[in-house]
XYZ file of C-alpha atoms in Angstrom:
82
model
C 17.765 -6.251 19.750
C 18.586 -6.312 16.229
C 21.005 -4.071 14.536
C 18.663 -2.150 13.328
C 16.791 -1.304 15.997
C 19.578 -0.563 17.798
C 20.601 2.043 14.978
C 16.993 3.629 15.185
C 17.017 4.140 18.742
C 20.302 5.733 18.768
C 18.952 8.050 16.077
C 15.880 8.908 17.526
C 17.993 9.573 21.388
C 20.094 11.897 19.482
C 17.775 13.849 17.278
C 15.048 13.827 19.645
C 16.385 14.578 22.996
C 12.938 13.148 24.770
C 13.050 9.999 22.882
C 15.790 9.109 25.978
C 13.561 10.385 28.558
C 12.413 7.117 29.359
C 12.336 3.658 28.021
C 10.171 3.284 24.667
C 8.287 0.365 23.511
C 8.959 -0.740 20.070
C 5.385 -0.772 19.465
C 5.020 2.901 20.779
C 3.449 5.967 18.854
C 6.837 8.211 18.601
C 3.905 11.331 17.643
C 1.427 10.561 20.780
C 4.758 10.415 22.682
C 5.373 13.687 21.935
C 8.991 12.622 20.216
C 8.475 13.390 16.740
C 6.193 15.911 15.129
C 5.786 17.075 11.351
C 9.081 18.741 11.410
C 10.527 15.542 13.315
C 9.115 13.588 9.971
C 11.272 15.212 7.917
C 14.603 14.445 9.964
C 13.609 11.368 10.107
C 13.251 11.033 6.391
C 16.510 12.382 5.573
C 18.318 10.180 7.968
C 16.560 6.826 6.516
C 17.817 8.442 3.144
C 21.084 8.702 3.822
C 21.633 5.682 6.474
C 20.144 3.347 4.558
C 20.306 4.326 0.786
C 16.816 4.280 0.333
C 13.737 6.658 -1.167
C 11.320 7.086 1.236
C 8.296 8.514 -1.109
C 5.565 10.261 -0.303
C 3.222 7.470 -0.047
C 5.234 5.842 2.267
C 5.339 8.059 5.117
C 2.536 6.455 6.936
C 2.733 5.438 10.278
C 2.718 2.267 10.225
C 6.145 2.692 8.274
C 7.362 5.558 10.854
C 5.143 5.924 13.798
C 7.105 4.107 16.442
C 10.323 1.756 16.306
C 8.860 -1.525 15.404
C 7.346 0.214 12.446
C 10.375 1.560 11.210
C 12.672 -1.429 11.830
C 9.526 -3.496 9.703
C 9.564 -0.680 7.789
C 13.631 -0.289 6.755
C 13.592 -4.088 6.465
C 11.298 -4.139 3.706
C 12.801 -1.223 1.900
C 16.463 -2.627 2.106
C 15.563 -6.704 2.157
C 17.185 -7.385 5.456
């Protein structure tokens, strides 16, 4: 498991109390889950913001940039070249 996706799956355990319910597949839909919903978006959001120094705009919350943790580990890679 790469850093990162071991930093977004803390996040998500600890935000979203159900994301540690039981084990999640990176490739997993966090909203059919029931983890996230709109609200959940835009905790998500800020915490990419201020983790990882990025802008997530408007455009960009799609889900396949957010909608599981495969996307966003793809997703934070891209935005901060790692």
């Amino acid at each position: 498991m790469s850093p990162i996706e071991t930093q977004v799956r803390a996040f998500l355990a600890d935000a979203f109390p159900t994301a540690g319910d039981a084990p999640l597949d990176a490739e997993t839909s966090l909203f059919e889950a029931g983890i996230i919903d709109s609200m959940g978006v835009l905790t998500l959001v800020t915490w990419l913001e201020e983790t990882y120094g990025f802008t997530v705009d408007d455009d960009e919350v799609l889900p396949e940039n957010i909608d599981g943790v495969g996307a966003l580990v793809r997703y934070i890679g891209r935005k901060t070249g790692a």
